[in-house]
XYZ file of N, CA and C in Angstrom:
594
model
N 33.234 12.539 -2.029
C 32.156 11.943 -2.832
C 31.365 13.050 -3.515
N 31.135 12.951 -4.835
C 30.395 14.001 -5.523
C 28.946 14.061 -5.046
N 28.402 15.270 -4.993
C 27.034 15.466 -4.542
C 26.055 14.905 -5.582
N 24.982 14.265 -5.095
C 23.944 13.751 -5.988
C 23.230 14.940 -6.631
N 23.037 14.921 -7.962
C 22.317 16.023 -8.605
C 20.936 16.212 -7.974
N 20.557 17.446 -7.759
C 19.290 17.742 -7.104
C 18.156 17.646 -8.122
N 17.354 16.620 -7.982
C 16.194 16.386 -8.844
C 15.022 16.006 -7.960
N 13.824 16.002 -8.548
C 12.647 15.572 -7.798
C 12.836 14.145 -7.298
N 13.340 13.268 -8.156
C 13.527 11.872 -7.773
C 14.518 11.734 -6.627
N 15.606 12.487 -6.681
C 16.601 12.419 -5.606
C 16.020 12.911 -4.292
N 15.220 13.967 -4.355
C 14.613 14.516 -3.145
C 13.612 13.530 -2.546
N 12.760 12.973 -3.390
C 11.747 12.024 -2.903
C 12.413 10.745 -2.393
N 13.438 10.279 -3.084
C 14.154 9.072 -2.638
C 14.790 9.290 -1.274
N 15.371 10.456 -1.072
C 15.979 10.778 0.217
C 14.916 10.856 1.299
N 13.785 11.467 0.981
C 12.686 11.567 1.939
C 12.148 10.180 2.297
N 12.031 9.314 1.299
C 11.529 7.955 1.540
C 12.485 7.175 2.443
N 13.784 7.325 2.206
C 14.772 6.641 3.045
C 14.710 7.153 4.478
N 14.550 8.456 4.635
C 14.413 9.028 5.977
C 13.165 8.501 6.672
N 12.070 8.426 5.920
C 10.815 7.941 6.501
C 10.959 6.519 7.010
N 11.680 5.683 6.273
C 11.903 4.309 6.728
C 12.696 4.278 8.029
N 13.556 5.267 8.216
C 14.397 5.314 9.415
C 13.685 5.946 10.607
N 12.995 7.064 10.368
C 12.494 7.856 11.491
C 10.992 8.110 11.455
N 10.308 7.655 10.431
C 8.871 7.873 10.326
C 8.528 9.090 9.493
N 7.352 9.059 8.886
C 6.944 10.124 7.977
C 6.832 11.463 8.686
N 6.330 11.480 9.925
C 6.121 12.752 10.619
C 7.432 13.499 10.865
N 8.552 12.779 10.904
C 9.849 13.420 11.132
C 10.502 13.897 9.838
N 9.883 13.597 8.705
C 10.435 14.029 7.416
C 9.967 15.450 7.138
N 10.908 16.369 7.154
C 10.636 17.767 6.846
C 11.533 18.185 5.692
N 11.223 19.315 5.104
C 12.069 19.816 4.021
C 13.477 20.092 4.523
N 13.587 20.607 5.727
C 14.926 20.893 6.255
C 15.702 19.609 6.524
N 15.017 18.564 6.999
C 15.704 17.289 7.246
C 16.186 16.682 5.938
N 15.367 16.765 4.901
C 15.765 16.243 3.592
C 16.930 17.048 3.033
N 16.857 18.377 3.183
C 17.937 19.232 2.696
C 19.252 18.885 3.389
N 19.213 18.667 4.696
C 20.433 18.292 5.428
C 21.000 16.985 4.895
N 20.124 16.023 4.648
C 20.585 14.728 4.143
C 21.238 14.865 2.771
N 20.758 15.816 1.988
C 21.301 16.029 0.642
C 22.477 16.993 0.627
N 22.751 17.619 1.777
C 23.869 18.550 1.851
C 23.605 19.871 1.156
N 22.337 20.304 1.166
C 21.983 21.579 0.537
C 21.171 22.408 1.529
N 20.933 23.654 1.171
C 20.076 24.517 1.965
C 18.607 24.255 1.606
N 17.734 24.409 2.585
C 16.317 24.141 2.357
C 15.740 24.893 1.159
N 16.051 26.176 0.968
C 15.476 26.885 -0.193
C 15.812 26.230 -1.535
N 16.905 25.459 -1.582
C 17.283 24.800 -2.838
C 16.245 23.773 -3.284
N 15.467 23.280 -2.333
C 14.471 22.261 -2.676
C 13.262 22.835 -3.390
N 12.997 24.107 -3.168
C 11.760 24.688 -3.679
C 11.704 24.808 -5.193
N 12.834 24.680 -5.841
C 12.811 24.650 -7.293
C 12.336 23.314 -7.838
N 12.172 22.326 -6.942
C 11.812 20.972 -7.361
C 10.524 20.467 -6.711
N 10.265 20.870 -5.471
C 9.023 20.509 -4.784
C 8.408 21.780 -4.204
N 7.107 21.906 -4.335
C 6.443 23.152 -3.946
C 6.439 23.380 -2.440
N 6.199 22.300 -1.699
C 6.087 22.411 -0.248
C 6.120 21.011 0.357
N 5.922 20.942 1.679
C 5.985 19.645 2.359
C 4.872 18.719 1.887
N 3.686 19.265 1.638
C 2.582 18.421 1.160
C 2.923 17.783 -0.181
N 3.555 18.558 -1.063
C 3.951 18.011 -2.368
C 5.018 16.939 -2.204
N 5.929 17.148 -1.262
C 6.957 16.138 -1.003
C 6.314 14.849 -0.505
N 5.369 14.964 0.391
C 4.724 13.764 0.934
C 3.864 13.068 -0.111
N 3.260 13.841 -1.010
C 2.559 13.212 -2.130
C 3.552 12.449 -3.005
N 4.726 13.022 -3.201
C 5.760 12.322 -3.967
C 6.166 11.017 -3.308
N 6.250 11.035 -1.984
C 6.571 9.812 -1.241
C 5.460 8.781 -1.395
N 4.218 9.248 -1.350
C 3.085 8.339 -1.521
C 3.086 7.712 -2.913
N 3.334 8.528 -3.925
C 3.388 8.013 -5.300
C 4.501 6.984 -5.441
N 5.645 7.270 -4.847
C 6.765 6.326 -4.906
C 6.382 4.997 -4.248
N 5.749 5.074 -3.070
C 5.336 3.858 -2.364
C 4.288 3.084 -3.159
N 3.348 3.802 -3.762
C 2.342 3.143 -4.602
C 2.996 2.406 -5.764
N 3.991 3.036 -6.366
C 4.681 2.406 -7.494
C 5.407 1.140 -7.054
N 6.114 1.228 -5.944
C 6.865 0.066 -5.444
C 5.926 -1.068 -5.070
N 4.863 -0.739 -4.353
C 3.948 -1.770 -3.879
C 3.127 -2.372 -5.018
N 2.664 -1.543 -5.941
C 1.873 -2.092 -7.053
C 2.728 -2.979 -7.947
N 4.003 -2.629 -8.105
C 4.902 -3.484 -8.891
C 5.086 -4.840 -8.218
N 5.374 -4.828 -6.917
C 5.612 -6.103 -6.218
C 4.332 -6.919 -6.121
N 3.203 -6.265 -5.886
C 1.930 -6.995 -5.802
C 1.536 -7.544 -7.169
N 1.759 -6.757 -8.214
C 1.441 -7.229 -9.566
C 2.245 -8.451 -9.942
N 3.528 -8.433 -9.609
C 4.375 -9.597 -9.872
C 3.918 -10.792 -9.049
N 3.509 -10.532 -7.803
C 3.125 -11.626 -6.907
C 1.867 -12.350 -7.380
N 0.907 -11.611 -7.938
C -0.362 -12.255 -8.318
C -0.338 -12.808 -9.741
N 0.701 -12.510 -10.496
C 0.751 -12.948 -11.903
C 0.571 -14.463 -12.004
N -0.370 -14.894 -12.836
C -0.622 -16.316 -13.037
C -1.416 -16.973 -11.924
N -1.892 -16.207 -10.966
C -2.648 -16.765 -9.844
C -4.089 -16.265 -9.887
N -4.970 -16.978 -9.213
C -6.356 -16.534 -9.094
C -6.927 -17.049 -7.786
N -8.083 -16.520 -7.425
C -8.745 -16.969 -6.209
C -7.901 -16.751 -4.976
N -7.921 -17.738 -4.072
C -7.220 -17.581 -2.804
C -5.721 -17.398 -3.004
N -5.141 -18.088 -3.998
C -3.707 -17.947 -4.234
C -3.348 -16.504 -4.575
N -4.185 -15.856 -5.385
C -3.932 -14.459 -5.745
C -4.144 -13.553 -4.543
N -5.198 -13.821 -3.769
C -5.463 -13.009 -2.580
C -4.312 -13.117 -1.593
N -3.836 -14.337 -1.360
C -2.724 -14.527 -0.416
C -1.473 -13.810 -0.926
N -1.205 -13.910 -2.213
C -0.030 -13.242 -2.780
C -0.141 -11.731 -2.631
N -1.336 -11.195 -2.880
C -1.563 -9.759 -2.716
C -1.336 -9.331 -1.273
N -1.929 -10.069 -0.345
C -1.808 -9.731 1.075
C -0.356 -9.840 1.547
N 0.328 -10.907 1.155
C 1.724 -11.076 1.547
C 2.596 -9.962 0.989
N 2.305 -9.525 -0.231
C 3.088 -8.439 -0.830
C 2.936 -7.161 -0.009
N 1.730 -6.880 0.456
C 1.514 -5.696 1.287
C 2.235 -5.817 2.631
N 2.105 -6.965 3.251
C 2.739 -7.155 4.559
C 4.260 -7.112 4.438
N 4.795 -7.736 3.412
C 6.242 -7.717 3.197
C 6.737 -6.297 2.937
N 5.969 -5.538 2.166
C 6.371 -4.161 1.881
C 6.377 -3.329 3.164
N 5.346 -3.500 3.985
C 5.266 -2.744 5.236
C 6.444 -3.053 6.155
N 6.895 -4.288 6.139
C 8.036 -4.664 6.968
C 9.345 -4.123 6.409
N 9.494 -4.170 5.100
C 10.742 -3.713 4.471
C 10.829 -2.191 4.398
N 9.668 -1.539 4.256
C 9.625 -0.084 4.081
C 8.561 0.519 4.995
N 8.831 0.564 6.288
C 7.806 1.084 7.204
C 7.401 2.522 6.904
N 8.363 3.335 6.463
C 8.022 4.710 6.107
C 7.192 4.771 4.844
N 7.523 3.918 3.882
C 6.732 3.853 2.657
C 5.310 3.426 2.953
N 5.158 2.413 3.800
C 3.822 1.959 4.175
C 3.062 3.072 4.889
N 3.738 3.761 5.801
C 3.090 4.850 6.529
C 2.628 5.949 5.570
N 3.402 6.188 4.526
C 3.026 7.237 3.573
C 1.772 6.868 2.787
N 1.412 5.600 2.790
C 0.181 5.154 2.129
C -1.043 5.284 3.031
N -0.814 5.562 4.320
C -1.917 5.643 5.275
C -2.396 7.074 5.485
N -1.825 8.027 4.772
C -2.220 9.425 4.912
C -3.293 9.785 3.885
N -3.953 10.897 4.109
C -4.899 11.407 3.113
C -4.089 12.047 1.998
N -4.051 11.404 0.855
C -3.192 11.848 -0.240
C -3.810 13.017 -0.986
N -2.946 13.818 -1.601
C -3.398 14.921 -2.423
C -3.803 14.451 -3.808
N -4.311 15.386 -4.591
C -4.813 15.082 -5.925
C -3.754 14.438 -6.807
N -2.512 14.930 -6.708
C -1.440 14.406 -7.558
C -1.227 12.922 -7.318
N -1.286 12.505 -6.051
C -1.088 11.094 -5.728
C -2.300 10.261 -6.124
N -3.486 10.771 -5.850
C -4.720 10.026 -6.136
C -4.860 9.754 -7.628
N -4.450 10.715 -8.449
C -4.622 10.584 -9.894
C -3.359 10.110 -10.608
N -2.387 9.641 -9.847
C -1.118 9.207 -10.447
C -1.253 7.847 -11.129
N -0.327 7.569 -12.048
C -0.298 6.270 -12.723
C -0.099 5.124 -11.738
N 0.779 5.253 -10.713
C 0.903 4.162 -9.742
C -0.377 3.888 -8.967
N -1.165 4.933 -8.690
C -2.444 4.712 -8.010
C -3.387 3.911 -8.898
N -3.394 4.247 -10.180
C -4.220 3.495 -11.121
C -3.755 2.052 -11.212
N -2.451 1.855 -11.235
C -1.896 0.503 -11.299
C -2.278 -0.300 -10.050
N -2.251 0.332 -8.904
C -2.648 -0.335 -7.666
C -4.094 -0.799 -7.748
N -4.963 0.064 -8.278
C -6.357 -0.315 -8.449
C -6.530 -1.460 -9.424
N -5.716 -1.481 -10.468
C -5.796 -2.556 -11.461
C -5.392 -3.902 -10.861
N -4.389 -3.877 -9.988
C -3.951 -5.116 -9.339
C -5.065 -5.666 -8.460
N -5.695 -4.788 -7.674
C -6.795 -5.227 -6.823
C -7.953 -5.741 -7.668
N -8.270 -5.030 -8.747
C -9.375 -5.445 -9.613
C -9.118 -6.822 -10.214
N -7.861 -7.101 -10.549
C -7.522 -8.406 -11.116
C -7.806 -9.524 -10.119
N -7.496 -9.282 -8.853
C -7.778 -10.283 -7.820
C -9.287 -10.478 -7.675
N -10.021 -9.389 -7.635
C -11.473 -9.472 -7.434
C -12.186 -10.094 -8.622
N -11.688 -9.866 -9.832
C -12.288 -10.502 -11.011
C -12.212 -12.014 -10.901
N -11.133 -12.506 -10.294
C -10.981 -13.943 -10.124
C -12.047 -14.554 -9.238
N -12.707 -13.727 -8.445
C -13.789 -14.203 -7.579
C -15.160 -13.987 -8.213
N -15.202 -13.299 -9.345
C -16.485 -12.996 -9.952
C -17.240 -11.887 -9.253
N -16.519 -11.052 -8.483
C -17.178 -9.906 -7.843
C -17.598 -8.930 -8.939
N -18.871 -8.559 -9.002
C -19.325 -7.661 -10.073
C -18.606 -6.317 -10.028
N -18.457 -5.709 -11.182
C -17.756 -4.424 -11.260
C -18.400 -3.390 -10.346
N -19.723 -3.399 -10.275
C -20.423 -2.420 -9.446
C -20.115 -2.582 -7.959
N -19.657 -3.769 -7.567
C -19.365 -4.038 -6.157
C -17.879 -3.931 -5.823
N -17.048 -3.690 -6.826
C -15.605 -3.787 -6.570
C -15.090 -2.734 -5.609
N -15.700 -1.560 -5.619
C -15.241 -0.553 -4.668
C -15.483 -1.030 -3.237
N -16.608 -1.715 -3.007
C -16.916 -2.220 -1.671
C -15.968 -3.364 -1.289
N -15.736 -4.259 -2.237
C -14.830 -5.380 -1.975
C -13.405 -4.883 -1.761
N -13.009 -3.853 -2.515
C -11.683 -3.265 -2.328
C -11.550 -2.701 -0.925
N -12.597 -2.040 -0.458
C -12.554 -1.471 0.893
C -12.486 -2.565 1.950
N -13.148 -3.683 1.703
C -13.072 -4.813 2.634
C -11.637 -5.318 2.747
N -11.014 -5.587 1.610
C -9.645 -6.111 1.621
C -8.697 -5.076 2.213
N -8.865 -3.801 1.843
C -7.993 -2.745 2.362
C -8.136 -2.587 3.873
N -9.370 -2.700 4.376
C -9.586 -2.579 5.815
C -8.882 -3.708 6.558
N -8.974 -4.920 6.024
C -8.260 -6.043 6.631
C -6.754 -5.799 6.618
N -6.212 -5.455 5.447
C -4.771 -5.265 5.326
C -4.265 -4.151 6.230
N -4.886 -2.993 6.118
C -4.385 -1.843 6.875
C -4.543 -2.039 8.373
N -5.680 -2.584 8.786
C -5.900 -2.811 10.207
C -4.942 -3.829 10.789
N -4.814 -4.972 10.122
C -3.950 -6.026 10.636
C -2.495 -5.576 10.663
N -2.036 -5.020 9.551
C -0.620 -4.627 9.463
C -0.295 -3.529 10.462
N -1.213 -2.588 10.656
C -0.965 -1.529 11.642
C -0.861 -2.105 13.051
N -1.828 -2.944 13.417
C -1.809 -3.518 14.761
C -0.578 -4.385 14.983
N -0.184 -5.129 13.968
C 1.023 -5.946 14.081
C 2.248 -5.053 14.249
N 2.304 -3.958 13.485
C 3.451 -3.059 13.536
C 3.616 -2.414 14.908
N 2.507 -2.027 15.539
C 2.603 -1.345 16.836
C 2.631 -2.326 18.010
N 2.683 -3.625 17.707
C 2.784 -4.618 18.773
C 1.467 -5.005 19.394
N 0.371 -4.722 18.689
C -0.942 -5.013 19.244
C -1.253 -6.487 19.434
N -0.497 -7.347 18.758
C -0.730 -8.790 18.869
C 0.362 -9.491 19.679
N 1.196 -8.720 20.335
C 2.385 -9.296 20.977
C 2.130 -9.948 22.325
N 0.961 -9.716 22.897
C 0.739 -10.170 24.268
C -0.240 -11.321 24.383
N -0.499 -11.983 23.267
C -1.397 -13.137 23.313
C -0.960 -14.169 22.284
N -1.302 -15.419 22.562
C -1.011 -16.516 21.639
C -2.289 -16.830 20.865
N -2.143 -17.387 19.664
C -0.916 -17.739 18.957
C -0.270 -16.527 18.310
N 0.847 -16.767 17.623
C 1.539 -15.686 16.939
C 0.651 -15.097 15.848
N 0.903 -13.830 15.516
C 0.065 -13.147 14.529
C 0.093 -13.829 13.167
N 1.159 -14.557 12.855
C 1.243 -15.242 11.568
C 0.135 -16.282 11.423
N -0.220 -16.940 12.531
C -1.305 -17.921 12.488
C -2.628 -17.230 12.173
N -2.861 -16.097 12.809
C -4.086 -15.346 12.531
C -4.109 -14.833 11.104
N -2.946 -14.425 10.603
C -2.848 -13.916 9.229
C -3.414 -14.925 8.242
N -2.978 -16.149 8.330
C -3.440 -17.183 7.397
C -4.930 -17.458 7.562
N -5.383 -17.546 8.808
C -6.797 -17.834 9.055
C -7.683 -16.708 8.532
N -7.277 -15.475 8.766
C -8.103 -14.345 8.342
C -8.115 -14.188 6.824
N -7.005 -14.516 6.168
C -7.027 -14.516 4.702
C -8.026 -15.548 4.208
N -8.082 -16.705 4.869
C -9.080 -17.721 4.501
C -10.497 -17.179 4.654
N -10.727 -16.394 5.721
C -12.069 -15.848 5.948
C -12.423 -14.792 4.896
N -11.458 -13.942 4.558
C -11.706 -12.959 3.501
C -11.954 -13.672 2.179
N -11.182 -14.720 1.919
C -11.378 -15.531 0.718
C -12.803 -16.081 0.677
N -13.291 -16.564 1.817
C -14.640 -17.100 1.874
C -15.696 -16.036 1.578
N -15.501 -14.844 2.115
C -16.441 -13.747 1.854
C -16.475 -13.419 0.367
N -15.293 -13.335 -0.235
C -15.225 -12.990 -1.658
C -15.815 -14.092 -2.533
N -15.609 -15.350 -2.159
C -16.205 -16.450 -2.910
C -17.735 -16.391 -2.836
N -18.252 -16.158 -1.632
C -19.697 -16.043 -1.469
C -20.242 -14.865 -2.270
N -19.500 -13.790 -2.297
C -19.903 -12.593 -3.042
C -20.051 -12.938 -4.535
N -19.032 -13.626 -5.064
C -19.067 -14.014 -6.470
C -20.190 -14.988 -6.772
N -20.418 -15.967 -5.877
C -21.487 -16.948 -6.084
C -22.852 -16.268 -6.055
N -23.010 -15.330 -5.125
C -24.295 -14.620 -5.033
C -24.547 -13.816 -6.306
N -23.511 -13.200 -6.818
C -23.644 -12.421 -8.058
C -24.010 -13.321 -9.223
N -23.370 -14.497 -9.275
C -23.641 -15.442 -10.370
C -25.075 -15.948 -10.316
N -25.569 -16.173 -9.100
C -26.910 -16.728 -8.969
C -27.991 -15.733 -9.364
N -27.652 -14.444 -9.307
C -28.622 -13.418 -9.693
C -28.365 -12.856 -11.075
N -27.317 -13.387 -11.729
C -27.008 -12.955 -13.085
C -26.414 -11.570 -13.176
N -25.794 -11.093 -12.094
C -25.190 -9.758 -12.122
C -23.916 -9.761 -12.915
N -23.560 -8.611 -13.457
C -22.394 -8.461 -14.337
C -21.115 -8.718 -13.573
N -20.228 -9.554 -14.128
C -18.947 -9.885 -13.494
C -17.775 -9.172 -14.153
N -17.989 -8.417 -15.188
C -16.880 -7.886 -15.967
C -16.099 -6.845 -15.212
């Protein structure tokens, strides 16, 4: 079988696949090089170091997740959009555990300022606009939704909900309803005080 040409995309794709199999912490430059059938120094012409590789993995995960979440919320608003957004995150975490894990790290500047990161923010903003959450409050509302998603998905992934009934899926739906209620109240409060919704 011919060797895959060594490019940044090939290196990051290989690293992402490894992360899904063995976790982000086990992804090293030498492990990626072995998977590609090259020597580790060959990677340095394409990625500066391990931090740059992990930023590349984060950017890739952001792109995949923002695309799927954007498609999921298209044509939806309110609770339907929130549920679609949440389900897209949970589905991604299940299908790509390494990709999800790469989103839980402190990202470098390249990842934070990447186009996929901006797209991810736009998807969240679209959901929040449907609730009338004022622009000045969106960072807070984003943190609320992110805290719910990251906390729930992490605990579910590590088996934190495995020893009590009902199943975590029942809690998932109920908690989305509660977040929906908070966001609705937020929008109503803003409307009653005439705060900017744009």
